[in-house]
Each structure stands twice: as structure tokens, then as C-alpha cells.
mmCIF file of C-alpha atoms in Angstrom:
data_model
loop_
_atom_site.group_PDB
_atom_site.id
_atom_site.type_symbol
_atom_site.label_atom_id
_atom_site.label_comp_id
_atom_site.label_asym_id
_atom_site.label_seq_id
_atom_site.Cartn_x
_atom_site.Cartn_y
_atom_site.Cartn_z
ATOM 1 C CA MET E 826 -72.537 136.497 -59.748
ATOM 2 C CA ASP E 827 -71.397 136.978 -56.543
ATOM 3 C CA LEU E 828 -73.414 136.933 -53.058
ATOM 4 C CA ALA E 829 -71.429 137.518 -49.973
ATOM 5 C CA LEU E 830 -73.512 135.650 -46.666
ATOM 6 C CA PRO E 831 -73.817 137.412 -42.784
ATOM 7 C CA ASP E 832 -70.591 134.852 -41.920
ATOM 8 C CA GLY E 833 -68.381 136.743 -44.626
ATOM 9 C CA ARG E 834 -68.330 133.601 -46.871
ATOM 10 C CA VAL E 835 -69.555 134.081 -50.787
ATOM 11 C CA LEU E 836 -71.482 132.450 -53.014
ATOM 12 C CA GLY E 837 -71.718 132.348 -56.872
ATOM 13 C CA TRP E 838 -75.166 132.222 -58.783
ATOM 14 C CA ALA E 839 -76.546 132.676 -62.214
ATOM 15 C CA GLU E 840 -80.169 132.413 -63.857
ATOM 16 C CA TYR E 841 -81.232 131.636 -67.079
ATOM 17 C CA GLY E 842 -84.280 131.262 -68.084
ATOM 18 C CA ASP E 843 -87.024 133.759 -68.475
ATOM 19 C CA PRO E 844 -86.478 137.179 -66.145
ATOM 20 C CA ALA E 845 -90.533 137.261 -65.760
ATOM 21 C CA GLY E 846 -90.823 133.286 -65.098
ATOM 22 C CA PRO E 847 -91.647 131.557 -61.724
ATOM 23 C CA PRO E 848 -88.795 130.727 -59.943
ATOM 24 C CA VAL E 849 -86.406 128.234 -59.728
ATOM 25 C CA VAL E 850 -84.088 126.506 -57.883
ATOM 26 C CA PHE E 851 -81.196 124.461 -59.506
ATOM 27 C CA LEU E 852 -78.512 122.934 -57.559
ATOM 28 C CA HIS E 853 -75.837 120.726 -60.017
ATOM 29 C CA GLY E 854 -74.866 117.183 -59.199
ATOM 30 C CA THR E 855 -71.349 115.494 -58.355
ATOM 31 C CA PRO E 856 -69.331 117.370 -59.066
ATOM 32 C CA GLY E 857 -70.163 120.718 -61.515
ATOM 33 C CA SER E 858 -71.199 124.169 -60.241
ATOM 34 C CA ARG E 859 -74.016 127.310 -61.147
ATOM 35 C CA ILE E 860 -73.316 126.391 -64.756
ATOM 36 C CA SER E 861 -74.960 123.481 -64.503
ATOM 37 C CA ARG E 862 -78.554 123.319 -65.543
ATOM 38 C CA PRO E 863 -80.526 122.074 -68.086
ATOM 39 C CA ASP E 864 -81.175 121.984 -71.760
ATOM 40 C CA ASP E 865 -82.295 125.775 -72.465
ATOM 41 C CA THR E 866 -84.614 124.326 -74.507
ATOM 42 C CA ALA E 867 -86.256 122.486 -71.324
ATOM 43 C CA LEU E 868 -86.359 126.132 -69.350
ATOM 44 C CA ALA E 869 -89.166 127.830 -71.674
ATOM 45 C CA GLY E 870 -91.037 130.276 -68.980
ATOM 46 C CA VAL E 871 -88.797 129.205 -66.183
ATOM 47 C CA ARG E 872 -86.587 131.238 -64.488
ATOM 48 C CA LEU E 873 -83.940 128.750 -63.351
ATOM 49 C CA ILE E 874 -81.425 129.865 -60.403
ATOM 50 C CA THR E 875 -78.344 128.153 -60.015
ATOM 51 C CA VAL E 876 -75.790 128.720 -56.874
ATOM 52 C CA ASP E 877 -72.005 127.260 -56.484
ATOM 53 C CA ARG E 878 -72.274 124.705 -53.177
ATOM 54 C CA PRO E 879 -69.228 125.523 -50.991
ATOM 55 C CA GLY E 880 -66.126 124.597 -52.557
ATOM 56 C CA TYR E 881 -67.310 124.735 -56.461
ATOM 57 C CA GLY E 882 -66.993 127.278 -58.852
ATOM 58 C CA ARG E 883 -66.441 131.017 -56.659
ATOM 59 C CA SER E 884 -68.513 129.820 -53.601
ATOM 60 C CA THR E 885 -66.206 129.670 -50.304
ATOM 61 C CA PRO E 886 -64.910 126.193 -49.385
ATOM 62 C CA VAL E 887 -66.320 125.889 -45.007
ATOM 63 C CA ARG E 888 -64.457 123.318 -43.095
ATOM 64 C CA GLN E 889 -67.644 121.321 -41.874
ATOM 65 C CA PRO E 890 -69.790 120.940 -45.417
ATOM 66 C CA THR E 891 -74.211 120.443 -44.627
ATOM 67 C CA LEU E 892 -76.966 119.685 -46.058
ATOM 68 C CA LEU E 893 -78.941 122.083 -43.637
ATOM 69 C CA GLY E 894 -75.962 124.854 -44.341
ATOM 70 C CA VAL E 895 -76.476 124.806 -48.262
ATOM 71 C CA ALA E 896 -79.953 125.017 -47.427
ATOM 72 C CA ASP E 897 -79.612 128.509 -45.157
ATOM 73 C CA ASP E 898 -77.260 129.887 -48.495
ATOM 74 C CA VAL E 899 -80.108 129.423 -50.297
ATOM 75 C CA GLY E 900 -82.214 130.517 -48.021
ATOM 76 C CA THR E 901 -80.482 133.640 -47.373
ATOM 77 C CA LEU E 902 -79.611 134.032 -51.646
ATOM 78 C CA MET E 903 -83.376 134.128 -52.077
ATOM 79 C CA SER E 904 -84.288 135.860 -49.657
ATOM 80 C CA SER E 905 -81.677 138.607 -50.720
ATOM 81 C CA LEU E 906 -83.902 138.869 -54.092
ATOM 82 C CA ARG E 907 -87.116 139.449 -52.067
ATOM 83 C CA ILE E 908 -88.537 135.992 -53.967
ATOM 84 C CA GLU E 909 -89.862 134.395 -50.895
ATOM 85 C CA ARG E 910 -91.926 132.163 -53.256
ATOM 86 C CA PHE E 911 -90.280 128.989 -55.564
ATOM 87 C CA GLY E 912 -90.051 125.459 -56.414
ATOM 88 C CA LEU E 913 -86.536 123.930 -56.255
ATOM 89 C CA ILE E 914 -85.098 120.775 -58.440
ATOM 90 C CA GLY E 915 -81.782 118.693 -57.050
ATOM 91 C CA PHE E 916 -79.706 117.020 -59.502
ATOM 92 C CA SER E 917 -77.851 113.339 -58.236
ATOM 93 C CA GLY E 918 -75.590 114.446 -55.560
ATOM 94 C CA GLY E 919 -77.784 117.888 -55.581
ATOM 95 C CA ALA E 920 -80.936 115.959 -54.332
ATOM 96 C CA PRO E 921 -79.982 115.241 -50.811
ATOM 97 C CA TYR E 922 -79.911 119.255 -50.380
ATOM 98 C CA ALA E 923 -83.345 119.795 -51.517
ATOM 99 C CA VAL E 924 -84.352 117.740 -49.956
ATOM 100 C CA ALA E 925 -83.257 118.901 -46.914
ATOM 101 C CA CYS E 926 -84.760 122.791 -48.178
ATOM 102 C CA GLY E 927 -87.585 121.042 -48.171
ATOM 103 C CA ALA E 928 -86.881 120.227 -44.331
ATOM 104 C CA ARG E 929 -86.166 123.793 -43.572
ATOM 105 C CA PHE E 930 -88.042 126.158 -44.782
ATOM 106 C CA PRO E 931 -91.331 123.669 -46.262
ATOM 107 C CA HIS E 932 -93.277 127.000 -46.440
ATOM 108 C CA ARG E 933 -91.271 128.759 -48.764
ATOM 109 C CA LEU E 934 -91.368 126.281 -51.472
ATOM 110 C CA THR E 935 -93.691 124.658 -54.115
ATOM 111 C CA GLY E 936 -92.313 121.300 -53.776
ATOM 112 C CA VAL E 937 -89.217 119.622 -54.871
ATOM 113 C CA VAL E 938 -87.615 117.411 -57.039
ATOM 114 C CA ALA E 939 -85.412 114.763 -55.977
ATOM 115 C CA ALA E 940 -83.788 113.075 -59.853
ATOM 116 C CA GLY E 941 -81.569 110.304 -59.425
ATOM 117 C CA PHE E 942 -81.756 110.629 -55.419
ATOM 118 C CA THR E 943 -79.660 108.215 -54.020
ATOM 119 C CA GLY E 944 -81.210 108.466 -50.276
ATOM 120 C CA PRO E 945 -79.649 108.248 -46.107
ATOM 121 C CA TYR E 946 -78.210 104.897 -46.523
ATOM 122 C CA ARG E 947 -78.601 105.145 -42.604
ATOM 123 C CA GLU E 948 -81.990 105.743 -42.414
ATOM 124 C CA LEU E 949 -83.165 103.194 -44.845
ATOM 125 C CA ARG E 950 -80.363 101.096 -43.696
ATOM 126 C CA THR E 951 -79.625 99.863 -47.191
ATOM 127 C CA VAL E 952 -75.534 99.511 -46.607
ATOM 128 C CA ARG E 953 -74.783 95.546 -44.881
ATOM 129 C CA GLY E 954 -72.016 93.562 -44.062
ATOM 130 C CA TRP E 955 -68.475 94.797 -45.155
ATOM 131 C CA GLN E 956 -70.094 98.350 -45.942
ATOM 132 C CA ARG E 957 -71.976 98.841 -43.432
ATOM 133 C CA PHE E 958 -68.313 98.251 -41.532
ATOM 134 C CA GLN E 959 -66.312 100.359 -43.692
ATOM 135 C CA ALA E 960 -69.201 102.957 -42.951
ATOM 136 C CA TRP E 961 -69.440 103.298 -39.751
ATOM 137 C CA ALA E 962 -65.753 103.657 -38.997
ATOM 138 C CA LEU E 963 -65.589 106.511 -41.931
ATOM 139 C CA ARG E 964 -68.158 108.343 -39.181
ATOM 140 C CA THR E 965 -66.766 107.770 -36.105
ATOM 141 C CA VAL E 966 -62.401 106.949 -36.402
ATOM 142 C CA PRO E 967 -61.257 111.074 -35.880
ATOM 143 C CA GLY E 968 -60.347 112.164 -39.142
ATOM 144 C CA LEU E 969 -60.421 109.589 -41.303
ATOM 145 C CA GLY E 970 -63.677 110.361 -42.913
ATOM 146 C CA ARG E 971 -61.846 113.454 -44.167
ATOM 147 C CA ARG E 972 -58.641 112.149 -44.863
ATOM 148 C CA TYR E 973 -60.816 109.213 -47.165
ATOM 149 C CA VAL E 974 -62.589 111.219 -49.336
ATOM 150 C CA THR E 975 -59.877 114.101 -50.070
ATOM 151 C CA ARG E 976 -57.578 111.496 -51.094
ATOM 152 C CA ALA E 977 -60.756 110.172 -53.111
ATOM 153 C CA ALA E 978 -61.258 113.711 -54.554
ATOM 154 C CA ALA E 979 -57.900 114.343 -55.573
ATOM 155 C CA TRP E 980 -58.847 113.246 -59.031
ATOM 156 C CA TYR E 981 -61.279 116.056 -59.299
ATOM 157 C CA ALA E 982 -57.972 118.853 -59.135
ATOM 158 C CA GLU E 983 -55.662 117.170 -61.718
ATOM 159 C CA ASP E 984 -58.421 116.389 -64.650
ATOM 160 C CA PRO E 985 -62.058 117.658 -63.625
ATOM 161 C CA LEU E 986 -63.521 115.829 -67.117
ATOM 162 C CA LYS E 987 -62.055 112.560 -66.407
ATOM 163 C CA GLN E 988 -65.604 111.046 -64.389
ATOM 164 C CA HIS E 989 -67.034 113.188 -68.125
ATOM 165 C CA ARG E 990 -64.971 111.283 -70.316
ATOM 166 C CA HIS E 991 -65.748 107.740 -68.584
ATOM 167 C CA LEU E 992 -69.594 109.063 -68.714
ATOM 168 C CA LEU E 993 -69.263 109.061 -72.856
ATOM 169 C CA ALA E 994 -67.535 106.132 -73.604
ATOM 170 C CA ALA E 995 -69.738 104.397 -71.432
ATOM 171 C CA GLY E 996 -73.290 105.465 -73.315
ATOM 172 C CA GLN E 997 -74.853 107.739 -70.965
ATOM 173 C CA ASP E 998 -75.367 110.902 -72.420
ATOM 174 C CA PRO E 999 -75.627 113.436 -69.756
ATOM 175 C CA TRP E 1000 -78.200 115.321 -71.173
ATOM 176 C CA MET E 1001 -76.534 119.130 -69.765
ATOM 177 C CA ARG E 1002 -75.375 120.953 -72.669
ATOM 178 C CA PRO E 1003 -72.582 123.113 -70.194
ATOM 179 C CA HIS E 1004 -71.599 119.924 -68.556
ATOM 180 C CA GLU E 1005 -68.266 120.188 -69.646
ATOM 181 C CA GLU E 1006 -67.321 123.812 -68.526
ATOM 182 C CA SER E 1007 -69.130 123.131 -65.721
ATOM 183 C CA ASN E 1008 -66.419 120.377 -64.864
ATOM 184 C CA ARG E 1009 -63.839 122.755 -64.892
ATOM 185 C CA GLU E 1010 -65.746 125.604 -62.992
ATOM 186 C CA GLY E 1011 -66.974 123.541 -59.970
ATOM 187 C CA ALA E 1012 -62.849 122.792 -59.420
ATOM 188 C CA ARG E 1013 -61.684 126.182 -59.760
ATOM 189 C CA GLN E 1014 -60.232 126.179 -56.367
ATOM 190 C CA GLY E 1015 -59.467 122.370 -56.886
ATOM 191 C CA ALA E 1016 -61.776 119.684 -55.500
ATOM 192 C CA ASP E 1017 -62.991 121.260 -51.811
ATOM 193 C CA GLY E 1018 -66.455 120.934 -53.542
ATOM 194 C CA LEU E 1019 -66.517 117.533 -54.368
ATOM 195 C CA ALA E 1020 -64.641 116.367 -51.055
ATOM 196 C CA GLY E 1021 -66.923 117.925 -49.528
ATOM 197 C CA ASP E 1022 -69.842 116.405 -50.822
ATOM 198 C CA TRP E 1023 -69.192 113.360 -50.173
ATOM 199 C CA LEU E 1024 -68.573 115.004 -46.291
ATOM 200 C CA ALA E 1025 -71.942 116.005 -46.071
ATOM 201 C CA THR E 1026 -73.826 113.247 -47.876
ATOM 202 C CA ASP E 1027 -72.341 110.437 -46.938
ATOM 203 C CA ILE E 1028 -69.978 110.234 -43.744
ATOM 204 C CA ARG E 1029 -71.682 113.799 -41.468
ATOM 205 C CA PRO E 1030 -75.651 112.822 -39.908
ATOM 206 C CA TRP E 1031 -77.524 115.182 -41.660
ATOM 207 C CA GLY E 1032 -79.202 116.620 -39.351
ATOM 208 C CA PHE E 1033 -82.761 115.834 -39.848
ATOM 209 C CA GLY E 1034 -84.789 112.999 -41.524
ATOM 210 C CA LEU E 1035 -86.480 112.468 -44.238
ATOM 211 C CA ARG E 1036 -90.354 112.796 -42.212
ATOM 212 C CA ASP E 1037 -89.449 115.380 -41.567
ATOM 213 C CA VAL E 1038 -89.571 117.263 -45.484
ATOM 214 C CA PRO E 1039 -93.766 118.102 -45.467
ATOM 215 C CA CYS E 1040 -92.992 119.711 -48.691
ATOM 216 C CA ARG E 1041 -94.490 118.127 -52.286
ATOM 217 C CA VAL E 1042 -91.955 115.985 -53.688
ATOM 218 C CA LEU E 1043 -91.680 114.505 -56.778
ATOM 219 C CA ILE E 1044 -88.854 111.948 -56.467
ATOM 220 C CA TRP E 1045 -87.825 111.124 -60.145
ATOM 221 C CA ALA E 1046 -85.188 108.412 -61.411
ATOM 222 C CA GLY E 1047 -84.441 106.890 -64.981
ATOM 223 C CA ARG E 1048 -85.725 103.322 -65.033
ATOM 224 C CA HIS E 1049 -81.861 102.373 -66.261
ATOM 225 C CA ASP E 1050 -79.987 104.681 -63.556
ATOM 226 C CA PRO E 1051 -76.803 102.158 -62.616
ATOM 227 C CA GLY E 1052 -77.129 102.870 -59.152
ATOM 228 C CA ARG E 1053 -79.466 103.168 -56.741
ATOM 229 C CA ALA E 1054 -82.393 105.768 -57.320
ATOM 230 C CA VAL E 1055 -84.924 103.446 -58.280
ATOM 231 C CA PRO E 1056 -85.020 101.067 -55.232
ATOM 232 C CA ASP E 1057 -85.045 103.513 -52.724
ATOM 233 C CA ALA E 1058 -87.442 105.581 -54.640
ATOM 234 C CA PRO E 1059 -90.341 103.813 -52.455
ATOM 235 C CA LEU E 1060 -88.029 103.737 -49.790
ATOM 236 C CA ILE E 1061 -86.997 107.635 -49.451
ATOM 237 C CA ALA E 1062 -91.757 108.342 -50.359
ATOM 238 C CA ALA E 1063 -92.959 105.384 -47.559
ATOM 239 C CA ARG E 1064 -91.278 107.940 -45.179
ATOM 240 C CA MET E 1065 -92.298 111.231 -46.586
ATOM 241 C CA PRO E 1066 -95.785 112.563 -45.856
ATOM 242 C CA ASN E 1067 -96.111 114.621 -49.057
ATOM 243 C CA ALA E 1068 -94.180 112.350 -51.942
ATOM 244 C CA LYS E 1069 -95.181 110.505 -55.163
ATOM 245 C CA ILE E 1070 -92.250 108.467 -57.719
ATOM 246 C CA ARG E 1071 -91.391 109.168 -61.080
ATOM 247 C CA ILE E 1072 -89.935 106.560 -63.425
ATOM 248 C CA SER E 1073 -89.281 107.192 -66.851
ATOM 249 C CA GLU E 1074 -88.440 103.978 -68.666
ATOM 250 C CA ASP E 1075 -86.466 105.485 -71.538
ATOM 251 C CA ALA E 1076 -83.831 107.381 -69.206
ATOM 252 C CA ALA E 1077 -81.072 106.576 -66.651
ATOM 253 C CA HIS E 1078 -79.200 108.563 -64.321
ATOM 254 C CA THR E 1079 -79.816 112.081 -66.105
ATOM 255 C CA PRO E 1080 -82.859 113.020 -67.593
ATOM 256 C CA SER E 1081 -83.506 114.246 -71.362
ATOM 257 C CA PRO E 1082 -84.842 117.783 -71.391
ATOM 258 C CA ALA E 1083 -88.349 115.988 -72.122
ATOM 259 C CA HIS E 1084 -87.838 115.147 -69.065
ATOM 260 C CA TRP E 1085 -86.602 118.107 -67.437
ATOM 261 C CA GLN E 1086 -88.899 120.776 -69.277
ATOM 262 C CA ALA E 1087 -92.020 117.679 -66.875
ATOM 263 C CA MET E 1088 -90.437 117.969 -63.695
ATOM 264 C CA LEU E 1089 -90.405 122.491 -64.046
ATOM 265 C CA THR E 1090 -94.006 121.952 -64.588
ATOM 266 C CA TRP E 1091 -94.504 119.728 -61.849
ATOM 267 C CA VAL E 1092 -92.274 122.036 -59.401
ATOM 268 C CA THR E 1093 -93.549 125.053 -60.487
ATOM 269 C CA SER E 1094 -97.115 124.099 -60.729
ATOM 270 C CA GLY E 1095 -97.392 124.199 -56.607
#
């Protein structure tokens, strides 16, 4: 389904699960689309609403993508559906956007789950040495960051399943039932969505601090996640007023259906 936004853009969205259940917005990983969601076995009794971020699927690309801009789109969609209170889950690259919603309209949220979340490196000071200099250059040299992410994201337009095949070959089953279809749909407009995600999360300022997220937040990570989700979790939680951590010993980056079900139960119980 499509929503016409006030500025003339289109927001693609979809709905799954139980229409009479408590509403939860799910923000897909990077890359992905509104088709990406937890396995249907985890959705019993939940009304799950998913969206395409700008440039993915059916959503109009934006020149200057931001985390808070996506949060505003989510708030507009839920208002159009006459839903005042809802839960929110962001997975992997979608987790920073979920946290942005917690900063933008915490009063509307029954809770936020940030699953597989890599925190803001500038605030956490987790980037050092050459990587820190590179990050500084990408932020401050005019046009450099955009050129860099545009080149880095080009593979997605050419072969949307390249990353998916790599994960499967490495034995990292992503668990997401329609993952291949989601990646293809996400690349409907080329690589704009992927480049936009990297601009919003890694190049541009987030526009808020972790201390600006007062609602209840669950930071979930799999013990065997190959990225920074596990070491970042306590650093993030220490800066949030109302955060807790859940580390699943039997998981890597992507939650299993049982983990999703537990997160959905938590986020709808607030």
C-alpha cells in the first residue's frame, strides 16, 4: 500500500498478522523493504506494520536522508491509520531509526526494541585511529560522503541478493522468511535506499543523543553476532534513561522466530 506524504513523497507500507492485535511497526534491516518481517509463526496476535524507507521499494528517495525524517514518516503513517499508541522494532540497520522514533515521539510508544543495534560511533567513541580519520573526512569534506556511499552501494542495484548469498554461504541463516523477495523489492529503484541508509546512519549527524530517548527500550543482541552489537549494548544502555539489555546465547546477528516472539511480547506489554 502507498501513503501520500504531506511533501508529495510516497511511503510504501504493508500489514501482516492479526488486524485486531496490538500494533507494532517493524523497520527492516539494511538493505531490505516492507516485505521483510519476522517469521509468521512469531506474529500470532500482533498487528505488524512495515514500511519502505526512502529509496527502497515503493518509497520516494530523498536527497538528504535522516533518521528523524524517517521517524516523522512513521508518525504520519500511524496517524493516518488512527493509531495513537504502538510498539516499534528496528532490526540491524533499522534499529537507529527505531531509536529515532523513541526520541521524536516517546509518548506514543509502548516500547522500542533495537535488535542487532550498532550504536552511534561518534557518541560512543568506538572508532579510533585511521577509521576515525576516515569517518571525519567523509563527514566534513563536501560531497565526499555521498560519493563514497554511492559507489559502495552500487552492487545492490546490480545484484540485490549478493549479500544474502554471502550470509548463507557463511552459515548465518537470516531466518527472515521472505528475505530474498524483500531484497529484490528493496532494489526496485536501484541502490538509493542502501546509500540513503548509510548517509543517515554513518555520515550525517543523528540529530539527537541516546539520552534523548526516554521511553522503555530493549536492546537485543545475539552472543555470536560478528559485528559490534554485543560490545555496544552496555555502552548504549548506560546512556539511555530506561533501557535494558537482552543477550541471546543461542543467536548470531538475526533473531530466530522464538526470539522475535519474545521481543514482540515485550514491546506490546508496555
